[in-house]
mmCIF file of C-alpha atoms in Angstrom:
data_model
loop_
_atom_site.group_PDB
_atom_site.id
_atom_site.type_symbol
_atom_site.label_atom_id
_atom_site.label_comp_id
_atom_site.label_asym_id
_atom_site.label_seq_id
_atom_site.Cartn_x
_atom_site.Cartn_y
_atom_site.Cartn_z
ATOM 1 C CA UNK A 1 75.629 65.168 48.751
ATOM 2 C CA UNK A 2 73.234 62.302 49.339
ATOM 3 C CA UNK A 3 73.441 58.566 49.221
ATOM 4 C CA UNK A 4 71.271 56.524 46.811
ATOM 5 C CA UNK A 5 68.679 55.848 49.493
ATOM 6 C CA UNK A 6 68.064 59.591 49.841
ATOM 7 C CA UNK A 7 69.742 59.986 53.202
ATOM 8 C CA UNK A 8 72.349 62.709 53.756
ATOM 9 C CA UNK A 9 75.758 61.154 54.319
ATOM 10 C CA UNK A 10 77.729 61.719 57.547
ATOM 11 C CA UNK A 11 80.462 63.820 55.897
ATOM 12 C CA UNK A 12 77.878 66.288 54.597
ATOM 13 C CA UNK A 13 76.248 66.650 58.014
ATOM 14 C CA UNK A 14 79.616 67.390 59.649
ATOM 15 C CA UNK A 15 80.482 69.903 56.949
ATOM 16 C CA UNK A 16 77.160 71.689 57.344
ATOM 17 C CA UNK A 17 77.566 71.901 61.114
ATOM 18 C CA UNK A 18 81.087 73.204 60.723
ATOM 19 C CA UNK A 19 79.965 75.853 58.286
ATOM 20 C CA UNK A 20 77.138 76.986 60.582
ATOM 21 C CA UNK A 21 79.568 77.315 63.483
ATOM 22 C CA UNK A 22 81.897 79.447 61.396
ATOM 23 C CA UNK A 23 84.726 76.980 61.652
ATOM 24 C CA UNK A 24 85.241 76.693 57.874
ATOM 25 C CA UNK A 25 84.362 78.753 54.812
ATOM 26 C CA UNK A 26 83.446 75.927 52.430
ATOM 27 C CA UNK A 27 81.916 72.480 52.358
ATOM 28 C CA UNK A 28 85.316 70.830 51.889
ATOM 29 C CA UNK A 29 86.437 69.539 55.278
ATOM 30 C CA UNK A 30 89.598 67.571 55.847
ATOM 31 C CA UNK A 31 89.253 64.081 57.196
ATOM 32 C CA UNK A 32 90.507 63.868 60.782
ATOM 33 C CA UNK A 33 93.522 61.708 61.438
ATOM 34 C CA UNK A 34 92.347 59.068 63.941
ATOM 35 C CA UNK A 35 95.925 58.631 65.175
ATOM 36 C CA UNK A 36 96.018 62.204 66.505
ATOM 37 C CA UNK A 37 94.307 63.236 69.775
ATOM 38 C CA UNK A 38 91.071 65.117 69.366
ATOM 39 C CA UNK A 39 91.378 68.911 69.576
ATOM 40 C CA UNK A 40 90.110 70.372 72.823
ATOM 41 C CA UNK A 41 87.699 73.323 72.739
ATOM 42 C CA UNK A 42 89.258 76.603 73.877
ATOM 43 C CA UNK A 43 88.685 77.397 77.521
ATOM 44 C CA UNK A 44 86.530 80.466 78.055
ATOM 45 C CA UNK A 45 87.481 80.786 81.705
ATOM 46 C CA UNK A 46 91.079 79.695 82.352
ATOM 47 C CA UNK A 47 91.691 78.546 85.864
ATOM 48 C CA UNK A 48 93.680 81.077 87.842
ATOM 49 C CA UNK A 49 97.070 79.897 89.015
ATOM 50 C CA UNK A 50 97.698 80.913 92.607
ATOM 51 C CA UNK A 51 101.092 82.293 93.474
ATOM 52 C CA UNK A 52 103.162 80.463 96.058
ATOM 53 C CA UNK A 53 102.296 83.089 98.677
ATOM 54 C CA UNK A 54 98.566 82.912 97.856
ATOM 55 C CA UNK A 55 98.644 79.126 98.206
ATOM 56 C CA UNK A 56 100.329 79.488 101.576
ATOM 57 C CA UNK A 57 97.724 81.980 102.787
ATOM 58 C CA UNK A 58 94.911 79.745 101.552
ATOM 59 C CA UNK A 59 96.222 76.750 103.513
ATOM 60 C CA UNK A 60 97.582 78.420 106.671
ATOM 61 C CA UNK A 61 95.348 78.015 109.703
ATOM 62 C CA UNK A 62 95.574 81.680 110.675
ATOM 63 C CA UNK A 63 94.568 83.009 107.229
ATOM 64 C CA UNK A 64 92.440 80.225 105.726
ATOM 65 C CA UNK A 65 89.097 81.752 106.760
ATOM 66 C CA UNK A 66 90.163 85.211 105.595
ATOM 67 C CA UNK A 67 91.228 83.833 102.194
ATOM 68 C CA UNK A 68 87.921 81.987 101.799
ATOM 69 C CA UNK A 69 85.930 85.113 102.713
ATOM 70 C CA UNK A 70 87.530 87.220 99.982
ATOM 71 C CA UNK A 71 87.551 84.315 97.525
ATOM 72 C CA UNK A 72 83.750 84.188 97.773
ATOM 73 C CA UNK A 73 83.738 87.901 96.968
ATOM 74 C CA UNK A 74 85.763 87.260 93.813
ATOM 75 C CA UNK A 75 89.303 88.022 95.030
ATOM 76 C CA UNK A 76 92.475 86.109 95.820
ATOM 77 C CA UNK A 77 94.760 87.488 98.528
ATOM 78 C CA UNK A 78 98.250 88.166 97.227
ATOM 79 C CA UNK A 79 99.889 89.338 100.441
ATOM 80 C CA UNK A 80 99.173 90.767 103.881
ATOM 81 C CA UNK A 81 100.923 91.816 107.062
ATOM 82 C CA UNK A 82 100.136 90.826 110.628
ATOM 83 C CA UNK A 83 101.522 93.981 112.177
ATOM 84 C CA UNK A 84 101.847 97.594 111.163
ATOM 85 C CA UNK A 85 105.113 98.386 109.480
ATOM 86 C CA UNK A 86 106.675 101.824 109.388
ATOM 87 C CA UNK A 87 110.344 102.713 109.152
ATOM 88 C CA UNK A 88 111.633 102.544 112.727
ATOM 89 C CA UNK A 89 112.178 106.289 112.963
ATOM 90 C CA UNK A 90 108.711 107.229 111.624
ATOM 91 C CA UNK A 91 106.611 106.146 114.613
ATOM 92 C CA UNK A 92 106.841 109.332 116.707
ATOM 93 C CA UNK A 93 106.380 111.499 113.621
ATOM 94 C CA UNK A 94 103.244 109.542 112.711
ATOM 95 C CA UNK A 95 101.846 110.104 116.220
ATOM 96 C CA UNK A 96 102.587 113.825 115.936
ATOM 97 C CA UNK A 97 100.871 114.095 112.551
ATOM 98 C CA UNK A 98 97.773 112.222 113.702
ATOM 99 C CA UNK A 99 97.399 114.420 116.792
ATOM 100 C CA UNK A 100 97.927 117.620 114.783
ATOM 101 C CA UNK A 101 96.369 116.551 111.488
ATOM 102 C CA UNK A 102 93.932 119.431 111.230
ATOM 103 C CA UNK A 103 96.672 122.002 111.890
ATOM 104 C CA UNK A 104 99.353 120.461 109.644
ATOM 105 C CA UNK A 105 97.134 119.345 106.753
ATOM 106 C CA UNK A 106 97.428 122.499 104.616
ATOM 107 C CA UNK A 107 101.130 122.881 105.337
ATOM 108 C CA UNK A 108 101.820 119.291 104.238
ATOM 109 C CA UNK A 109 99.827 119.940 101.071
ATOM 110 C CA UNK A 110 102.015 122.963 100.432
ATOM 111 C CA UNK A 111 105.178 120.872 100.898
ATOM 112 C CA UNK A 112 103.974 118.207 98.475
ATOM 113 C CA UNK A 113 103.085 120.823 95.844
ATOM 114 C CA UNK A 114 106.448 121.446 94.194
ATOM 115 C CA UNK A 115 105.230 124.785 92.818
ATOM 116 C CA UNK A 116 105.078 126.264 96.333
ATOM 117 C CA UNK A 117 108.009 127.474 98.418
ATOM 118 C CA UNK A 118 106.225 129.554 101.045
ATOM 119 C CA UNK A 119 103.421 129.109 103.548
ATOM 120 C CA UNK A 120 101.377 131.922 105.091
ATOM 121 C CA UNK A 121 100.609 131.908 108.816
ATOM 122 C CA UNK A 122 98.351 134.968 108.673
ATOM 123 C CA UNK A 123 95.264 133.091 109.862
ATOM 124 C CA UNK A 124 97.040 131.112 112.621
ATOM 125 C CA UNK A 125 97.179 132.079 116.273
ATOM 126 C CA UNK A 126 100.362 132.187 118.326
ATOM 127 C CA UNK A 127 100.122 128.603 119.613
ATOM 128 C CA UNK A 128 99.411 127.192 116.147
ATOM 129 C CA UNK A 129 102.353 129.083 114.648
ATOM 130 C CA UNK A 130 104.635 127.704 117.360
ATOM 131 C CA UNK A 131 103.539 124.122 116.610
ATOM 132 C CA UNK A 132 103.987 124.522 112.856
ATOM 133 C CA UNK A 133 107.456 126.040 113.325
ATOM 134 C CA UNK A 134 108.385 123.160 115.641
ATOM 135 C CA UNK A 135 107.163 120.756 112.951
ATOM 136 C CA UNK A 136 109.459 122.505 110.476
ATOM 137 C CA UNK A 137 112.342 121.964 112.896
ATOM 138 C CA UNK A 138 111.606 118.238 112.949
ATOM 139 C CA UNK A 139 111.569 118.072 109.143
ATOM 140 C CA UNK A 140 114.817 120.041 109.029
ATOM 141 C CA UNK A 141 116.465 117.594 111.447
ATOM 142 C CA UNK A 142 115.457 114.794 109.076
ATOM 143 C CA UNK A 143 117.030 116.788 106.231
ATOM 144 C CA UNK A 144 113.732 116.894 104.375
ATOM 145 C CA UNK A 145 113.580 120.702 104.223
ATOM 146 C CA UNK A 146 115.451 123.862 105.079
ATOM 147 C CA UNK A 147 113.291 126.801 106.117
ATOM 148 C CA UNK A 148 113.135 130.339 107.404
ATOM 149 C CA UNK A 149 110.399 131.768 109.602
ATOM 150 C CA UNK A 150 109.646 135.428 108.907
ATOM 151 C CA UNK A 151 107.957 136.487 112.152
ATOM 152 C CA UNK A 152 106.923 140.047 111.126
ATOM 153 C CA UNK A 153 105.432 138.771 107.852
ATOM 154 C CA UNK A 154 104.002 135.644 109.519
ATOM 155 C CA UNK A 155 105.358 133.468 106.736
ATOM 156 C CA UNK A 156 107.520 130.375 106.340
ATOM 157 C CA UNK A 157 109.729 130.060 103.283
ATOM 158 C CA UNK A 158 111.328 126.682 102.635
ATOM 159 C CA UNK A 159 113.480 124.745 100.242
ATOM 160 C CA UNK A 160 113.137 121.017 99.758
ATOM 161 C CA UNK A 161 116.170 118.930 100.580
ATOM 162 C CA UNK A 162 114.235 115.831 99.557
ATOM 163 C CA UNK A 163 112.299 115.093 96.371
ATOM 164 C CA UNK A 164 109.219 114.104 98.411
ATOM 165 C CA UNK A 165 108.659 111.046 96.254
ATOM 166 C CA UNK A 166 108.139 107.385 97.030
ATOM 167 C CA UNK A 167 108.118 106.386 100.688
ATOM 168 C CA UNK A 168 108.198 109.920 102.127
ATOM 169 C CA UNK A 169 105.415 111.180 99.857
ATOM 170 C CA UNK A 170 103.244 108.158 100.683
ATOM 171 C CA UNK A 171 103.860 108.673 104.381
ATOM 172 C CA UNK A 172 102.926 112.374 104.336
ATOM 173 C CA UNK A 173 99.996 111.783 101.973
ATOM 174 C CA UNK A 174 98.188 109.472 104.385
ATOM 175 C CA UNK A 175 100.154 106.436 105.558
ATOM 176 C CA UNK A 176 100.580 108.176 108.917
ATOM 177 C CA UNK A 177 96.773 108.222 109.182
ATOM 178 C CA UNK A 178 96.523 104.488 108.519
ATOM 179 C CA UNK A 179 99.083 104.002 111.294
ATOM 180 C CA UNK A 180 96.976 106.137 113.644
ATOM 181 C CA UNK A 181 93.758 104.289 112.791
ATOM 182 C CA UNK A 182 95.504 100.982 113.405
ATOM 183 C CA UNK A 183 96.679 102.054 116.848
ATOM 184 C CA UNK A 184 93.170 103.207 117.800
ATOM 185 C CA UNK A 185 91.622 99.911 116.684
ATOM 186 C CA UNK A 186 94.322 97.801 118.321
ATOM 187 C CA UNK A 187 93.805 99.580 121.643
ATOM 188 C CA UNK A 188 90.003 99.370 121.381
ATOM 189 C CA UNK A 189 90.140 95.602 120.827
ATOM 190 C CA UNK A 190 92.600 95.098 123.701
ATOM 191 C CA UNK A 191 90.433 97.153 126.064
ATOM 192 C CA UNK A 192 87.241 95.342 125.044
ATOM 193 C CA UNK A 193 88.844 91.923 125.399
ATOM 194 C CA UNK A 194 90.224 92.827 128.852
ATOM 195 C CA UNK A 195 86.842 94.093 130.038
ATOM 196 C CA UNK A 196 84.966 91.040 128.776
ATOM 197 C CA UNK A 197 87.147 88.164 129.861
ATOM 198 C CA UNK A 198 88.979 87.797 126.582
ATOM 199 C CA UNK A 199 87.993 87.723 122.930
ATOM 200 C CA UNK A 200 89.424 85.967 119.902
ATOM 201 C CA UNK A 201 90.418 88.275 117.072
ATOM 202 C CA UNK A 202 93.066 88.818 114.439
ATOM 203 C CA UNK A 203 94.192 91.999 112.708
ATOM 204 C CA UNK A 204 95.580 92.014 109.177
ATOM 205 C CA UNK A 205 97.225 95.035 107.556
ATOM 206 C CA UNK A 206 97.881 96.102 103.974
ATOM 207 C CA UNK A 207 95.858 93.271 102.404
ATOM 208 C CA UNK A 208 96.559 93.168 98.648
ATOM 209 C CA UNK A 209 94.196 91.223 96.373
ATOM 210 C CA UNK A 210 93.356 90.607 92.737
ATOM 211 C CA UNK A 211 90.563 89.038 90.713
ATOM 212 C CA UNK A 212 91.480 85.593 89.341
ATOM 213 C CA UNK A 213 91.080 86.663 85.703
ATOM 214 C CA UNK A 214 92.689 90.094 86.065
ATOM 215 C CA UNK A 215 95.891 91.014 84.186
ATOM 216 C CA UNK A 216 96.744 93.622 86.847
ATOM 217 C CA UNK A 217 99.466 93.057 89.463
ATOM 218 C CA UNK A 218 96.763 93.706 92.074
ATOM 219 C CA UNK A 219 93.228 95.075 91.971
ATOM 220 C CA UNK A 220 92.572 96.158 95.542
ATOM 221 C CA UNK A 221 94.426 97.078 98.703
ATOM 222 C CA UNK A 222 92.727 97.207 102.103
ATOM 223 C CA UNK A 223 94.338 99.106 104.971
ATOM 224 C CA UNK A 224 93.129 96.975 107.852
ATOM 225 C CA UNK A 225 90.911 93.919 108.327
ATOM 226 C CA UNK A 226 89.750 92.674 111.739
ATOM 227 C CA UNK A 227 88.667 89.051 111.956
ATOM 228 C CA UNK A 228 86.158 88.378 114.728
ATOM 229 C CA UNK A 229 84.354 85.086 115.433
ATOM 230 C CA UNK A 230 81.148 86.456 113.890
ATOM 231 C CA UNK A 231 82.574 88.248 110.860
ATOM 232 C CA UNK A 232 84.998 90.738 109.366
ATOM 233 C CA UNK A 233 85.415 94.472 109.918
ATOM 234 C CA UNK A 234 87.267 96.211 107.090
ATOM 235 C CA UNK A 235 88.697 99.675 107.779
ATOM 236 C CA UNK A 236 89.894 102.211 105.233
ATOM 237 C CA UNK A 237 91.470 105.521 106.226
ATOM 238 C CA UNK A 238 91.089 108.782 104.296
ATOM 239 C CA UNK A 239 93.116 111.711 105.581
ATOM 240 C CA UNK A 240 92.176 114.138 102.803
ATOM 241 C CA UNK A 241 88.967 115.866 101.749
ATOM 242 C CA UNK A 242 88.616 113.948 98.471
ATOM 243 C CA UNK A 243 86.927 110.674 99.290
ATOM 244 C CA UNK A 244 86.053 109.109 95.908
ATOM 245 C CA UNK A 245 82.616 108.314 97.325
ATOM 246 C CA UNK A 246 81.661 105.972 94.474
ATOM 247 C CA UNK A 247 84.682 103.771 95.223
ATOM 248 C CA UNK A 248 83.859 103.453 98.913
ATOM 249 C CA UNK A 249 80.151 102.871 98.299
ATOM 250 C CA UNK A 250 81.020 100.049 95.889
ATOM 251 C CA UNK A 251 83.288 98.469 98.483
ATOM 252 C CA UNK A 252 80.630 98.819 101.156
ATOM 253 C CA UNK A 253 78.111 97.024 98.957
ATOM 254 C CA UNK A 254 80.659 94.331 98.143
ATOM 255 C CA UNK A 255 81.891 93.558 101.645
ATOM 256 C CA UNK A 256 79.193 94.731 104.095
ATOM 257 C CA UNK A 257 76.848 91.769 104.350
ATOM 258 C CA UNK A 258 75.464 89.885 107.320
ATOM 259 C CA UNK A 259 77.729 90.717 110.250
ATOM 260 C CA UNK A 260 80.582 91.914 108.038
ATOM 261 C CA UNK A 261 81.219 95.647 107.919
ATOM 262 C CA UNK A 262 83.153 98.077 105.735
ATOM 263 C CA UNK A 263 84.032 101.260 107.628
ATOM 264 C CA UNK A 264 85.764 104.355 106.296
ATOM 265 C CA UNK A 265 87.733 106.350 108.867
ATOM 266 C CA UNK A 266 87.896 109.970 107.796
ATOM 267 C CA UNK A 267 89.764 112.967 109.189
ATOM 268 C CA UNK A 268 87.463 115.517 107.539
ATOM 269 C CA UNK A 269 85.244 116.780 110.366
ATOM 270 C CA UNK A 270 82.850 118.474 107.918
ATOM 271 C CA UNK A 271 81.829 115.187 106.289
ATOM 272 C CA UNK A 272 78.263 114.051 106.842
ATOM 273 C CA UNK A 273 78.673 110.755 108.687
ATOM 274 C CA UNK A 274 75.162 109.661 107.645
ATOM 275 C CA UNK A 275 75.913 109.421 103.934
ATOM 276 C CA UNK A 276 73.705 106.707 102.444
ATOM 277 C CA UNK A 277 75.387 103.289 101.995
ATOM 278 C CA UNK A 278 78.530 104.687 103.561
ATOM 279 C CA UNK A 279 79.770 103.995 107.068
ATOM 280 C CA UNK A 280 82.079 106.681 108.329
ATOM 281 C CA UNK A 281 84.000 107.177 111.572
ATOM 282 C CA UNK A 282 85.405 110.663 112.086
ATOM 283 C CA UNK A 283 88.924 110.420 113.517
ATOM 284 C CA UNK A 284 89.273 112.673 116.568
#
């Protein structure tokens, strides 16, 4: 193991280092072939490869700042939309649902629960019953349901002509609320800009993102992001009573810094709008 002068030879030193690092199990190490390129150490943090769309969004003038903002937060934007998109014949229905959300909420829940085929109107007044029955007529015209209104029993029985899956389920479960929030924000920005001699802003919808090292198709979806000269306002809409508070608090802490804000728009009028670390706007 040593040379005659008492010094440890080079091969022994390399073998000892290799053994300490767990690279080999014995002192016998093969001699490297100098004609072969040296092995590269494994990368502990592989560089994320941006998709073609992500590269486009990163370079485009209109989305470059937005991409950089989320990149600093640990996300790459996968896709986004610059206008709200609903099937062309859903717009008026979305407006109706937003305006009557409180009245229709329980009935929609009943429709989406496949174990139910009847809805009681016992606690509703005459005007409310009329509006719910008219709503049933609209759904019947779309061939989503067939129904019968039992006036003496104050009850609606229905059969589903649609499976209420996919696009329709997503729409009734809350997409209509995102559409309503978007319209409110769009109008508010237009009015403010008109009253103040103009204002630069951009609105982005359905922003899908992922972490660079994530194996998931996407890790986060944001309903609406407003880009102002001084920062970003991120809006999420919750039409139900289950808010997943921990999720929204985490997002508030992640995105609400400096002049950037994360705001949850909620249709539940009983929610305490002063919840700590949680900005909430009650949709009226």
